[in-house]
Tab-separated table of N, CA, C and O in Angstrom:
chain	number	residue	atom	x	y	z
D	19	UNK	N	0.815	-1.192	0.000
D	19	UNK	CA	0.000	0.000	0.000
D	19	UNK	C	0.858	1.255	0.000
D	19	UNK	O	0.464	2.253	-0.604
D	20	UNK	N	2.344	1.242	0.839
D	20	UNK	CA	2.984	2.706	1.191
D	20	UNK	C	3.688	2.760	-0.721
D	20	UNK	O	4.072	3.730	-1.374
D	21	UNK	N	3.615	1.542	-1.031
D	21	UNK	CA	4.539	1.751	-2.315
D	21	UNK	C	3.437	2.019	-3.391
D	21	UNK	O	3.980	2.702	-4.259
D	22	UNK	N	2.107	1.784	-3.729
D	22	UNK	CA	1.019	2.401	-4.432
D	22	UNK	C	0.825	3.910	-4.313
D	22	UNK	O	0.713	4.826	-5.128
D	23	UNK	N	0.829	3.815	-2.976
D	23	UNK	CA	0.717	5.856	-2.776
D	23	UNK	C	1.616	6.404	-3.089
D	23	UNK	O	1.488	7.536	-3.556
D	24	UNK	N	3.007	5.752	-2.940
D	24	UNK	CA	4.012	6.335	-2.876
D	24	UNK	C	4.067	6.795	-4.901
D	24	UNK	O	4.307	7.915	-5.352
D	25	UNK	N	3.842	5.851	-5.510
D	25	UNK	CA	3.029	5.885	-6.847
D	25	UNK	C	2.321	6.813	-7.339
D	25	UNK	O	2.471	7.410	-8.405
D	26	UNK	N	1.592	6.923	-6.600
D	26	UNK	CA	0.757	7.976	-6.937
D	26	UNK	C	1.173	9.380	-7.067
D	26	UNK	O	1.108	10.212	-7.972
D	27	UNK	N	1.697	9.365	-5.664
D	27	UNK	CA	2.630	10.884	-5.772
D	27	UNK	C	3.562	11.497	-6.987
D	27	UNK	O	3.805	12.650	-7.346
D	28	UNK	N	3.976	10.185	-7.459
D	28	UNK	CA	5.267	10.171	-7.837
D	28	UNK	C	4.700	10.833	-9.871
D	28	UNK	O	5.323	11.465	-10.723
D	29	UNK	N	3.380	10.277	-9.839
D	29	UNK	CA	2.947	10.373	-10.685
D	29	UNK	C	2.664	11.729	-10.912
D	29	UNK	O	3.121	12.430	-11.816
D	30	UNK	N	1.659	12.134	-9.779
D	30	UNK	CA	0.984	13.112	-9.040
D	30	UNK	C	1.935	14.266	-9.785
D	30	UNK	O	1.525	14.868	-10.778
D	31	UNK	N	3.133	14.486	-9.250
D	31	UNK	CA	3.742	15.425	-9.074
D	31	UNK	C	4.416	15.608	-10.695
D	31	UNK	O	4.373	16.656	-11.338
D	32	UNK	N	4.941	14.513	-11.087
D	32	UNK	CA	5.372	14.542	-12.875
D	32	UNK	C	4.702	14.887	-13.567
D	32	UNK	O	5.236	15.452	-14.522
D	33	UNK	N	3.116	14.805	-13.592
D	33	UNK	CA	2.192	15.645	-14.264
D	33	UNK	C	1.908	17.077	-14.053
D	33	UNK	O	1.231	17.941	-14.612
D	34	UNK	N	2.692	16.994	-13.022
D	34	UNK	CA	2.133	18.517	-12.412
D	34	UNK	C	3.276	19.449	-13.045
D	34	UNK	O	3.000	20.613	-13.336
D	35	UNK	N	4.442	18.978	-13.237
D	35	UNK	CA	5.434	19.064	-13.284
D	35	UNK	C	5.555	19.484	-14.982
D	35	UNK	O	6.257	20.389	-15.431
D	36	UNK	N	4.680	18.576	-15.759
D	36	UNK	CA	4.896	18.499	-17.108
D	36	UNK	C	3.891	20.021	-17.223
D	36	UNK	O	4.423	21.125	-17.342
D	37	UNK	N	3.035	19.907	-17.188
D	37	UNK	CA	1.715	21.390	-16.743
D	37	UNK	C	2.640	22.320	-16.898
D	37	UNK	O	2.703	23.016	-17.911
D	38	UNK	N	3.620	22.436	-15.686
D	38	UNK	CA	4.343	23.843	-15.197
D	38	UNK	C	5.004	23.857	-16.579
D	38	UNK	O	5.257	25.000	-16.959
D	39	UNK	N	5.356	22.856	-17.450
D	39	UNK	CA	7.004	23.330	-18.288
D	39	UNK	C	6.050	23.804	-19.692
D	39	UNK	O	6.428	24.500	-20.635
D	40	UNK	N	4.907	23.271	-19.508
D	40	UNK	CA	4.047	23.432	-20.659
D	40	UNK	C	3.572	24.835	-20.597
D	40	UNK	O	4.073	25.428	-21.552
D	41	UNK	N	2.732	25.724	-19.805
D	41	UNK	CA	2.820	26.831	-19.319
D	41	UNK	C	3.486	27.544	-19.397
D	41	UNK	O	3.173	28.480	-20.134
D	42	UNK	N	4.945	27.599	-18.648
D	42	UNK	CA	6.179	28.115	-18.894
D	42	UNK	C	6.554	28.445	-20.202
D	42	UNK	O	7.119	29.494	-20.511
D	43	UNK	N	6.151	27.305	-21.172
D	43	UNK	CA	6.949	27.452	-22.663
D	43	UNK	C	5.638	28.558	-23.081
D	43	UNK	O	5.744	29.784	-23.117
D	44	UNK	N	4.475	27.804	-23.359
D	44	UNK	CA	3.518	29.108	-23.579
D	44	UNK	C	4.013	30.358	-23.433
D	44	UNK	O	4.394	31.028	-24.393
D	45	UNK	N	4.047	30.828	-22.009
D	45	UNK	CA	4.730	32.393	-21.835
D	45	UNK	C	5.591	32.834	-21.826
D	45	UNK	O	5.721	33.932	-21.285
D	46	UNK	N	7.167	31.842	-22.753
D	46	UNK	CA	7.987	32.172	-22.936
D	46	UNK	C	7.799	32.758	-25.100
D	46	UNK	O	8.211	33.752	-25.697
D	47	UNK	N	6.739	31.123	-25.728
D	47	UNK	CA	6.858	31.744	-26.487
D	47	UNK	C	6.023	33.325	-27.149
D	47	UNK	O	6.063	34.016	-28.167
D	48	UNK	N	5.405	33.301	-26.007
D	48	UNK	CA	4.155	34.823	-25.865
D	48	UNK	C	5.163	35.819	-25.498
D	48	UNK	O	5.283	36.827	-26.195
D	49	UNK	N	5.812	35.653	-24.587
D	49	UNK	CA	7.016	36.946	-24.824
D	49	UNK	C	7.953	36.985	-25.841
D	49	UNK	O	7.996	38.133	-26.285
D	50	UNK	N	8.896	36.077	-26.536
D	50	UNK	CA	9.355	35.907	-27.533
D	50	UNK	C	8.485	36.829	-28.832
D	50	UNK	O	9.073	37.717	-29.449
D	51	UNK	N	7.270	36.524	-29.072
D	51	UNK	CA	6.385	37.672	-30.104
D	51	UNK	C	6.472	38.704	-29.401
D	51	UNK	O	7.629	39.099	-29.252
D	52	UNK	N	5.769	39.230	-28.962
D	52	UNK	CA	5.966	40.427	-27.814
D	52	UNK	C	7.209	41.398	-28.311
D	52	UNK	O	7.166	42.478	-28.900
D	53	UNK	N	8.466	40.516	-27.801
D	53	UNK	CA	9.419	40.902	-27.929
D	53	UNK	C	9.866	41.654	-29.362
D	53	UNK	O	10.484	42.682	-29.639
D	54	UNK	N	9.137	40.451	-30.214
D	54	UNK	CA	9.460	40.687	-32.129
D	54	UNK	C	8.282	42.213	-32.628
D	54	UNK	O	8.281	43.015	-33.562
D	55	UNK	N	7.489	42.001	-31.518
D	55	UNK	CA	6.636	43.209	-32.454
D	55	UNK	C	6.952	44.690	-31.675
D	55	UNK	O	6.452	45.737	-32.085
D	56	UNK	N	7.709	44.638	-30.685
D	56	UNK	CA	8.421	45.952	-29.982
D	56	UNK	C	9.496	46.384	-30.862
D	56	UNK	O	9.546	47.483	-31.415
D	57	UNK	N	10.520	45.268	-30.975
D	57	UNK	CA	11.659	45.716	-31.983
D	57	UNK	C	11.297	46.458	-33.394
D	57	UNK	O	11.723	47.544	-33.786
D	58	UNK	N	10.298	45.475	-34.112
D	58	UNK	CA	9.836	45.968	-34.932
D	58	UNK	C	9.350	47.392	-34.991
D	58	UNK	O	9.808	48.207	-35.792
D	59	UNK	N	8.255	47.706	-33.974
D	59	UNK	CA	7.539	49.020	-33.952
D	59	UNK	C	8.937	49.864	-33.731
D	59	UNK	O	9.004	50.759	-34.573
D	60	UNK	N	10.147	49.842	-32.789
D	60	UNK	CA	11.276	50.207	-32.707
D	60	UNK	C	11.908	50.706	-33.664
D	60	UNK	O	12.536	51.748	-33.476
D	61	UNK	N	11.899	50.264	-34.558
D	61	UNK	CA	12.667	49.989	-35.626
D	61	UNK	C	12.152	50.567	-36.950
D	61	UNK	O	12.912	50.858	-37.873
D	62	UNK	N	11.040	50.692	-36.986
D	62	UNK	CA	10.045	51.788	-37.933
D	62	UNK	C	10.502	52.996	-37.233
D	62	UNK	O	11.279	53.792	-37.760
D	63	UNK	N	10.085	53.119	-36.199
D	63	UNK	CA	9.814	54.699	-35.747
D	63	UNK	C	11.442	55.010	-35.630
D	63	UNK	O	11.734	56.205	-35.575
D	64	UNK	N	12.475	54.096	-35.590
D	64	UNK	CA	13.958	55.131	-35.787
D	64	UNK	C	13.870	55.190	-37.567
D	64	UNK	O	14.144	56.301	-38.021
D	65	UNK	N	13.585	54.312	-38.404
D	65	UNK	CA	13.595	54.164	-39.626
D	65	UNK	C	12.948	55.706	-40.155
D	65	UNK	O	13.758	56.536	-40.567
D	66	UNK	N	11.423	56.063	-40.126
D	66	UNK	CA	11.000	56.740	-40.359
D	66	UNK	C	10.795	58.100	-39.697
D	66	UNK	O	10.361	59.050	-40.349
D	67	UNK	N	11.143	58.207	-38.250
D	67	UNK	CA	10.848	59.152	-37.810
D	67	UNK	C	12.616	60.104	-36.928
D	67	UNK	O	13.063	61.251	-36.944
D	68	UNK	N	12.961	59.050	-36.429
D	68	UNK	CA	14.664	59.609	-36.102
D	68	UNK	C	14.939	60.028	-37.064
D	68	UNK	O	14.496	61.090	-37.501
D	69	UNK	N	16.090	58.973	-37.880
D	69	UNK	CA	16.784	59.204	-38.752
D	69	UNK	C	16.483	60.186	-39.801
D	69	UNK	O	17.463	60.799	-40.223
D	70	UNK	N	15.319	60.475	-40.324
D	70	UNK	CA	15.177	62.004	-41.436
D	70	UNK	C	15.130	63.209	-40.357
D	70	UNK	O	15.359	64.339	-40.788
D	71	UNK	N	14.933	63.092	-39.403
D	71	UNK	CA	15.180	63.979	-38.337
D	71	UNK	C	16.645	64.458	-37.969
D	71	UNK	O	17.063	65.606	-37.815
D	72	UNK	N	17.314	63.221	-37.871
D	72	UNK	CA	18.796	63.545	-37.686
D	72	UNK	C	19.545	64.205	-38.782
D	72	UNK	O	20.511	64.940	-38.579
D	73	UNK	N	19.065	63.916	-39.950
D	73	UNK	CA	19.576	64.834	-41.418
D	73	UNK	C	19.246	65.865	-41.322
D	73	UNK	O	20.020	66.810	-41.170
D	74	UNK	N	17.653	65.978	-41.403
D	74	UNK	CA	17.452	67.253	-41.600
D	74	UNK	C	18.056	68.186	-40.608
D	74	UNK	O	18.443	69.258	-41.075
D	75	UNK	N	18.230	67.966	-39.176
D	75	UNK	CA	18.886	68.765	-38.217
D	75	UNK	C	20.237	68.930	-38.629
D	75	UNK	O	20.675	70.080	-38.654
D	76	UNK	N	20.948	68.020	-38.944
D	76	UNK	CA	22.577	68.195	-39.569
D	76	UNK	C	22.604	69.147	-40.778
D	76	UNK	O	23.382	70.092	-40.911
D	77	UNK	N	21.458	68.691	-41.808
D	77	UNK	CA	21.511	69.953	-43.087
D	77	UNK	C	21.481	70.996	-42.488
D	77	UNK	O	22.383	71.758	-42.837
D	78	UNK	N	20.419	71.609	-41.245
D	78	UNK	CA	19.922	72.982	-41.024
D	78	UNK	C	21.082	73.683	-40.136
D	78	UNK	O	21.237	74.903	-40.167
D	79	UNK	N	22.142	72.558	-39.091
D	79	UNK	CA	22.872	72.849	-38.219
D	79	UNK	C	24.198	73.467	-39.904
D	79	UNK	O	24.714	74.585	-39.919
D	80	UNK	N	24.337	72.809	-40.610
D	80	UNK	CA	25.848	73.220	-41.203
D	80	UNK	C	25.089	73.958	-42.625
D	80	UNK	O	25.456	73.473	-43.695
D	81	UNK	N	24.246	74.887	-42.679
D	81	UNK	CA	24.000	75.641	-43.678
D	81	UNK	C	24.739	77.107	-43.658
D	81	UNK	O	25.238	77.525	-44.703
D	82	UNK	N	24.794	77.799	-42.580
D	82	UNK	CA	25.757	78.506	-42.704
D	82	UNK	C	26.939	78.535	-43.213
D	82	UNK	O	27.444	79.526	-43.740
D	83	UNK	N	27.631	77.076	-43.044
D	83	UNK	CA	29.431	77.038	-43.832
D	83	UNK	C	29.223	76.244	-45.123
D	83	UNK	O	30.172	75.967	-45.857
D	84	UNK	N	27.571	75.771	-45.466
D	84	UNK	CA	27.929	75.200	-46.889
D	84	UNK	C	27.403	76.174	-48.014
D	84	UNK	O	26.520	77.008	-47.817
D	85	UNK	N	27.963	75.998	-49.055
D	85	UNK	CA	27.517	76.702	-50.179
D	85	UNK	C	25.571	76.186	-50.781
D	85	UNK	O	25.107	75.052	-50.903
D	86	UNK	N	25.014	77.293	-50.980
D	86	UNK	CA	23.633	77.035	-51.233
D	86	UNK	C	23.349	76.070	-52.569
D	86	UNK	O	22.180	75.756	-52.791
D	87	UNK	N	24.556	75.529	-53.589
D	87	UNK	CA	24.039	74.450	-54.356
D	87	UNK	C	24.501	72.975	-53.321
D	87	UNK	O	23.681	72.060	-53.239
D	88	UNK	N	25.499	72.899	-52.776
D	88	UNK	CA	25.531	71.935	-51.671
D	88	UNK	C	24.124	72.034	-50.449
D	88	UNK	O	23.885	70.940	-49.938
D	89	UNK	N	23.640	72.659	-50.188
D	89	UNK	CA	22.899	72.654	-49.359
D	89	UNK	C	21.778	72.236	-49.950
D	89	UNK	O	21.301	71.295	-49.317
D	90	UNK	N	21.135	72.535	-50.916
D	90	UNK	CA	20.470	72.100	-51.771
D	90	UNK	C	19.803	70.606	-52.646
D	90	UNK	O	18.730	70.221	-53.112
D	91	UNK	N	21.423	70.053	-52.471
D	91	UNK	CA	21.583	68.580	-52.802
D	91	UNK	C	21.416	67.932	-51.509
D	91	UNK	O	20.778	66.903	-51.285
D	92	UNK	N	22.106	68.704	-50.627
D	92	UNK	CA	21.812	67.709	-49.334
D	92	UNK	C	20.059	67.324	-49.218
D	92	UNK	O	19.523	66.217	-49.161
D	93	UNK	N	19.523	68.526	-49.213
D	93	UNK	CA	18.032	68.626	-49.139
D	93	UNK	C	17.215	67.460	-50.057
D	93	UNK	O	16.272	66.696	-49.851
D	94	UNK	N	17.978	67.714	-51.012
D	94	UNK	CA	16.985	66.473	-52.222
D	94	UNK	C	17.643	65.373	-52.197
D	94	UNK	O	17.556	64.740	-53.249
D	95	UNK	N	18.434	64.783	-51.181
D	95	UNK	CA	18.684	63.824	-50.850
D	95	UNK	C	18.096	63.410	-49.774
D	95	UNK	O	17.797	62.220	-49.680
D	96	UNK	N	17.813	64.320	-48.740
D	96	UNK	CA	17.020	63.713	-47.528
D	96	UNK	C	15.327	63.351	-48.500
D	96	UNK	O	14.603	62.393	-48.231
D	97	UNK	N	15.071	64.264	-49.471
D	97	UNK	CA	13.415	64.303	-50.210
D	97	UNK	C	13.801	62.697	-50.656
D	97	UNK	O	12.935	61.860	-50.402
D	98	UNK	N	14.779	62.334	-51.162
D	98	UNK	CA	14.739	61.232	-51.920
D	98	UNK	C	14.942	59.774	-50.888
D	98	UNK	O	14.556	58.618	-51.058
D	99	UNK	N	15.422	60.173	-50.203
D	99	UNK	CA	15.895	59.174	-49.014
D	99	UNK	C	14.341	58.548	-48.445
D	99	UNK	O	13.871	57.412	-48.503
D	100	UNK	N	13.832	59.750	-47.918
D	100	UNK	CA	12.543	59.806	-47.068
D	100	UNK	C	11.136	60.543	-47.832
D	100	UNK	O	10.442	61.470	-47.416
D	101	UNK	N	11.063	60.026	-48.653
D	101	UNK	CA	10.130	60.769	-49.668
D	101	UNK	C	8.698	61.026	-48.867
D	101	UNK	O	7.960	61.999	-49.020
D	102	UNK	N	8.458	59.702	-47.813
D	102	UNK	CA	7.033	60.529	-47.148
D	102	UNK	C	7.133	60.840	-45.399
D	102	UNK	O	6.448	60.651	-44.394
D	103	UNK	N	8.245	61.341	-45.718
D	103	UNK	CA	8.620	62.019	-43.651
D	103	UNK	C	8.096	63.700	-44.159
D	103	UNK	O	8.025	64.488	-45.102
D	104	UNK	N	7.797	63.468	-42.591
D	104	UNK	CA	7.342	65.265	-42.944
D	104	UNK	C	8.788	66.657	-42.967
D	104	UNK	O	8.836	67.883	-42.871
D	105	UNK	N	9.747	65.541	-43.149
D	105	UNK	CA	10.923	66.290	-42.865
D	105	UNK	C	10.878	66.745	-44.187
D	105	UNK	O	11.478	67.789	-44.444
D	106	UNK	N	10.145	66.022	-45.270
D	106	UNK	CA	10.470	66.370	-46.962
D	106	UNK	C	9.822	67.825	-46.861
D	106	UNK	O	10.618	68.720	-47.145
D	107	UNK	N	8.588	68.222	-46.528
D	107	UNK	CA	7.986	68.896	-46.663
D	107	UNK	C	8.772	70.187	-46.150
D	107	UNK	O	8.864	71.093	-46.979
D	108	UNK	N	9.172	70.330	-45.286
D	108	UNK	CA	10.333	71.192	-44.510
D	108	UNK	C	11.456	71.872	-45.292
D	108	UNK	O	11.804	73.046	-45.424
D	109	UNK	N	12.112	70.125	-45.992
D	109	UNK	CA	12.943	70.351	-46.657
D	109	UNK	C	12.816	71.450	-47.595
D	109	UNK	O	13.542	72.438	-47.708
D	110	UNK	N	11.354	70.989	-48.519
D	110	UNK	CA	11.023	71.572	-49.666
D	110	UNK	C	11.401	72.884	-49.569
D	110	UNK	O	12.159	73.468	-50.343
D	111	UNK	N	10.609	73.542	-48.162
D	111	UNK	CA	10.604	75.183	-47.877
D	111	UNK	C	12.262	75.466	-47.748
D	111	UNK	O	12.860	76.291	-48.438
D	112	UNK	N	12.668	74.904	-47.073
D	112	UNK	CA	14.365	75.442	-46.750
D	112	UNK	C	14.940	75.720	-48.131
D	112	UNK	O	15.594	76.750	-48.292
D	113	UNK	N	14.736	74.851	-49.166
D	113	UNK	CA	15.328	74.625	-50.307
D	113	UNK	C	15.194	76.189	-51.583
D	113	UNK	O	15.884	76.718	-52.454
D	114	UNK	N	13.779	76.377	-50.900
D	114	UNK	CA	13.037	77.394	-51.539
D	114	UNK	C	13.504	78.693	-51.100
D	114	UNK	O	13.698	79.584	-51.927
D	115	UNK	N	13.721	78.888	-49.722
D	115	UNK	CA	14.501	79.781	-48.995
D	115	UNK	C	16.104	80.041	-50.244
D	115	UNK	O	16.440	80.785	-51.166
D	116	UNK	N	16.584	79.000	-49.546
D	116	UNK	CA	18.082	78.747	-50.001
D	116	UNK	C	18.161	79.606	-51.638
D	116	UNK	O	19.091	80.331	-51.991
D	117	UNK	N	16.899	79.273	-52.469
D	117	UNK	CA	16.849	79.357	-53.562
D	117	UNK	C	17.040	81.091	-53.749
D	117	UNK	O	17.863	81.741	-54.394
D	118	UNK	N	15.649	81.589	-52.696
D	118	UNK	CA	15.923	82.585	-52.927
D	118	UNK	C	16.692	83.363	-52.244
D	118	UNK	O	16.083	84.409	-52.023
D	119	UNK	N	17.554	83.370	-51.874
D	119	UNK	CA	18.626	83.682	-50.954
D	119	UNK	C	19.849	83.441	-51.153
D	119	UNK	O	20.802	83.480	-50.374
D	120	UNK	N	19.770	83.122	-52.525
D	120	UNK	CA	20.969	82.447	-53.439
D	120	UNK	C	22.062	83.486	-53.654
D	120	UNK	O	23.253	83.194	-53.551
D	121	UNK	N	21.669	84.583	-53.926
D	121	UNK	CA	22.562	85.838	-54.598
D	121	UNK	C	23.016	86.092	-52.892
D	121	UNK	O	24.036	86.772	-53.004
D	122	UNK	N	22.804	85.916	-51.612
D	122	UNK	CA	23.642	86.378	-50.899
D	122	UNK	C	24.815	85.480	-50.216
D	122	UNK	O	25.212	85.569	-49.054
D	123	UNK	N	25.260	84.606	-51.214
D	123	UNK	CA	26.489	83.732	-50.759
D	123	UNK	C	27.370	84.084	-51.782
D	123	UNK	O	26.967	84.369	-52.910
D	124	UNK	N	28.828	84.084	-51.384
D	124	UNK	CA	29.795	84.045	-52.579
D	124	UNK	C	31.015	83.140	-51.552
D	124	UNK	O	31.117	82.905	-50.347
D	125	UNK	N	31.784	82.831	-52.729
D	125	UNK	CA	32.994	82.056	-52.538
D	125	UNK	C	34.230	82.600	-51.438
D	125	UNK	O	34.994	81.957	-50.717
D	126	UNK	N	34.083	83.854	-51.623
D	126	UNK	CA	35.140	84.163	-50.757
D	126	UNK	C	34.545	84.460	-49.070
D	126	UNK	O	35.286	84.152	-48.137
D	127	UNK	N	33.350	84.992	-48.834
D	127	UNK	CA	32.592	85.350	-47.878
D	127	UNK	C	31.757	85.116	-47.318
D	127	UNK	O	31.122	85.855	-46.565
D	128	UNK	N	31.482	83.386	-47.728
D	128	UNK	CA	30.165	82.857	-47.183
D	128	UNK	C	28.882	83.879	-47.784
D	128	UNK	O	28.751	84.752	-48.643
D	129	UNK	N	27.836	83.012	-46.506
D	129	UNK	CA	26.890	83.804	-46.587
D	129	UNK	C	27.107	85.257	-45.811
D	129	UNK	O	27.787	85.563	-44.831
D	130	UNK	N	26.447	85.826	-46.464
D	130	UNK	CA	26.872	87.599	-46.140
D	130	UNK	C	24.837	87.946	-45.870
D	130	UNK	O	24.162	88.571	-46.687
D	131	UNK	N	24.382	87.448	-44.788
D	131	UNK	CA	23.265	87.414	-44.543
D	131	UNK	C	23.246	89.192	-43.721
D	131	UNK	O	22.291	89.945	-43.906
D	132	UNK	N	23.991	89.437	-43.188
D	132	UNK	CA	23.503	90.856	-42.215
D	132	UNK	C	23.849	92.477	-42.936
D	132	UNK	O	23.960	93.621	-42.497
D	133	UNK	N	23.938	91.793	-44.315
D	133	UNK	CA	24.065	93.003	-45.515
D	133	UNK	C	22.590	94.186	-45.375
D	133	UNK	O	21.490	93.744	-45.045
D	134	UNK	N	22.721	95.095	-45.561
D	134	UNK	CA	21.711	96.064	-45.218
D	134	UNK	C	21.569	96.599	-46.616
D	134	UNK	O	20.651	97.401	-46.786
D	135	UNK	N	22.518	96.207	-47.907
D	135	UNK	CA	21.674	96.251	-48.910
D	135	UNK	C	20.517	95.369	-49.129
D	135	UNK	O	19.596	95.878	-49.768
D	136	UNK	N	20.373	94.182	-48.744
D	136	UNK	CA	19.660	93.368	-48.942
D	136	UNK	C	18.497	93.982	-48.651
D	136	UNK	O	18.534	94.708	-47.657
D	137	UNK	N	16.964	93.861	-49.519
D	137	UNK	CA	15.611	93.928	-49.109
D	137	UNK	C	15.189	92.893	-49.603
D	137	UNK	O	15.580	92.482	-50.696
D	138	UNK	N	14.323	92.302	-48.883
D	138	UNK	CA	13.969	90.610	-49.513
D	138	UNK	C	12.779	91.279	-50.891
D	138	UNK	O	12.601	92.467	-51.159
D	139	UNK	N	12.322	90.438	-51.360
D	139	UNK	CA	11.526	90.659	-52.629
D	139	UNK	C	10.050	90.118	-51.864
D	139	UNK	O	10.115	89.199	-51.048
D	140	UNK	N	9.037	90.617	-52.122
D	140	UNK	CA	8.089	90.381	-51.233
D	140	UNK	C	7.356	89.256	-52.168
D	140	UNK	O	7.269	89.315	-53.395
D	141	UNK	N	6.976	88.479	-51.537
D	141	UNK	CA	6.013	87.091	-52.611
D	141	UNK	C	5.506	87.656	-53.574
D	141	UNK	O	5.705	88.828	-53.253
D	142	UNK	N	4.997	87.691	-54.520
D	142	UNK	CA	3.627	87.768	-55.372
D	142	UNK	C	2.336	86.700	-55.616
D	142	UNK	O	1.229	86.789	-56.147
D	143	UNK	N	2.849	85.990	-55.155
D	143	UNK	CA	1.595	84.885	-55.130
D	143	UNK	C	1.630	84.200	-53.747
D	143	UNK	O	2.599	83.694	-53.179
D	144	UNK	N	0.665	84.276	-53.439
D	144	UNK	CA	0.667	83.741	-51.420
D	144	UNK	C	0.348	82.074	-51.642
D	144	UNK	O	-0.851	81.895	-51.858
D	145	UNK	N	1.034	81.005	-51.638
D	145	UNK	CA	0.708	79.699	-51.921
D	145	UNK	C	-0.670	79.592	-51.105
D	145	UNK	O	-1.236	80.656	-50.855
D	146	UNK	N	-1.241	78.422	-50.681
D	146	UNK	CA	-1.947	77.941	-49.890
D	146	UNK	C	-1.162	76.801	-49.123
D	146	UNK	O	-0.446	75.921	-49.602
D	147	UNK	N	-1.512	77.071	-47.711
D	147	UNK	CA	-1.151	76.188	-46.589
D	147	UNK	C	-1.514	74.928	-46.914
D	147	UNK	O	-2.700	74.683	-46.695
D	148	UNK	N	-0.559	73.637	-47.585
D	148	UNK	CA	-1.242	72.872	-47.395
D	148	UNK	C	-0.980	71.197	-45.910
D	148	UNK	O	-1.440	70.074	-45.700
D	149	UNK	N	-0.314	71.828	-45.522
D	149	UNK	CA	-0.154	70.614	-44.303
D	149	UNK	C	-0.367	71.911	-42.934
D	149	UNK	O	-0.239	73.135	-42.911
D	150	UNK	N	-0.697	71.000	-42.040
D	150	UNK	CA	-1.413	71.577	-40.614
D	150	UNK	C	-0.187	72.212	-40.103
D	150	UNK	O	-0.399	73.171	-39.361
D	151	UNK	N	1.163	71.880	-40.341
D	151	UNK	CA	2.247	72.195	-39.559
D	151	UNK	C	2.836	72.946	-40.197
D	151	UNK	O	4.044	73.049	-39.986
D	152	UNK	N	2.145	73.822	-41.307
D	152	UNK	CA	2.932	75.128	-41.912
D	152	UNK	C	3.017	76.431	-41.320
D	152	UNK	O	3.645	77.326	-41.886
């Protein structure tokens, strides 16, 4: 009889035992996904949202010491890189700036921005706003 019970237990507990590892694996492989769809979401948002961020801040930080057709290319390289970050849209305007703001850079003197000949040329056509963050 002590060796039947003793049986039983023995059983008792190996099933119980198999349960726990079965369980265990479950919520190991439930964190394992978990894990894959964090990296992922991770990994978009540096893809799409850092990284054209980090350009465009580097174009806007070294525009003063580059020449406005270099600055320019940089720009339509971030447009081409990241064609739907809202950094393009940004870009676009800087580029447009740059454009017209072209005649106050030269080779020997940089930009010569605090010239008091300068009067900007006033628009003639007022675009329309078209993104919320203009």
């Amino acid at each position: 009889m002590k060796n039947l019970t003793f049986l039983v237990f023995i059983l008792f507990f190996s099933c119980a035992k198999n349960d726990q590892e079965d369980s265990l694996r479950k919520e190991l492989e439930i964190l394992k996904k978990d894990h894959t769809e964090l990296v992922n979401e991770l990994n978009y948002i540096k893809e799409n949202y850092l990284e054209p961020f980090k350009l465009y801040e580097e174009n806007v930080l070294n525009e003063l010491k580059t020449s406005p057709d270099t600055i320019i290319l940089n720009y339509t390289k971030l447009i081409e890189k990241y064609p739907n970050s809202f950094w393009k849209h940004e870009s676009e305007k800087r580029m447009e700036n740059i454009k017209n703001r072209k005649h106050l850079w030269t080779k020997e003197s940089g930009w010569n921005l605090n010239s008091k000949n300068y009067i900007p040329k006033p628009m003639s056509v007022i675009k329309p706003i078209i993104c919320p963050g203009c």
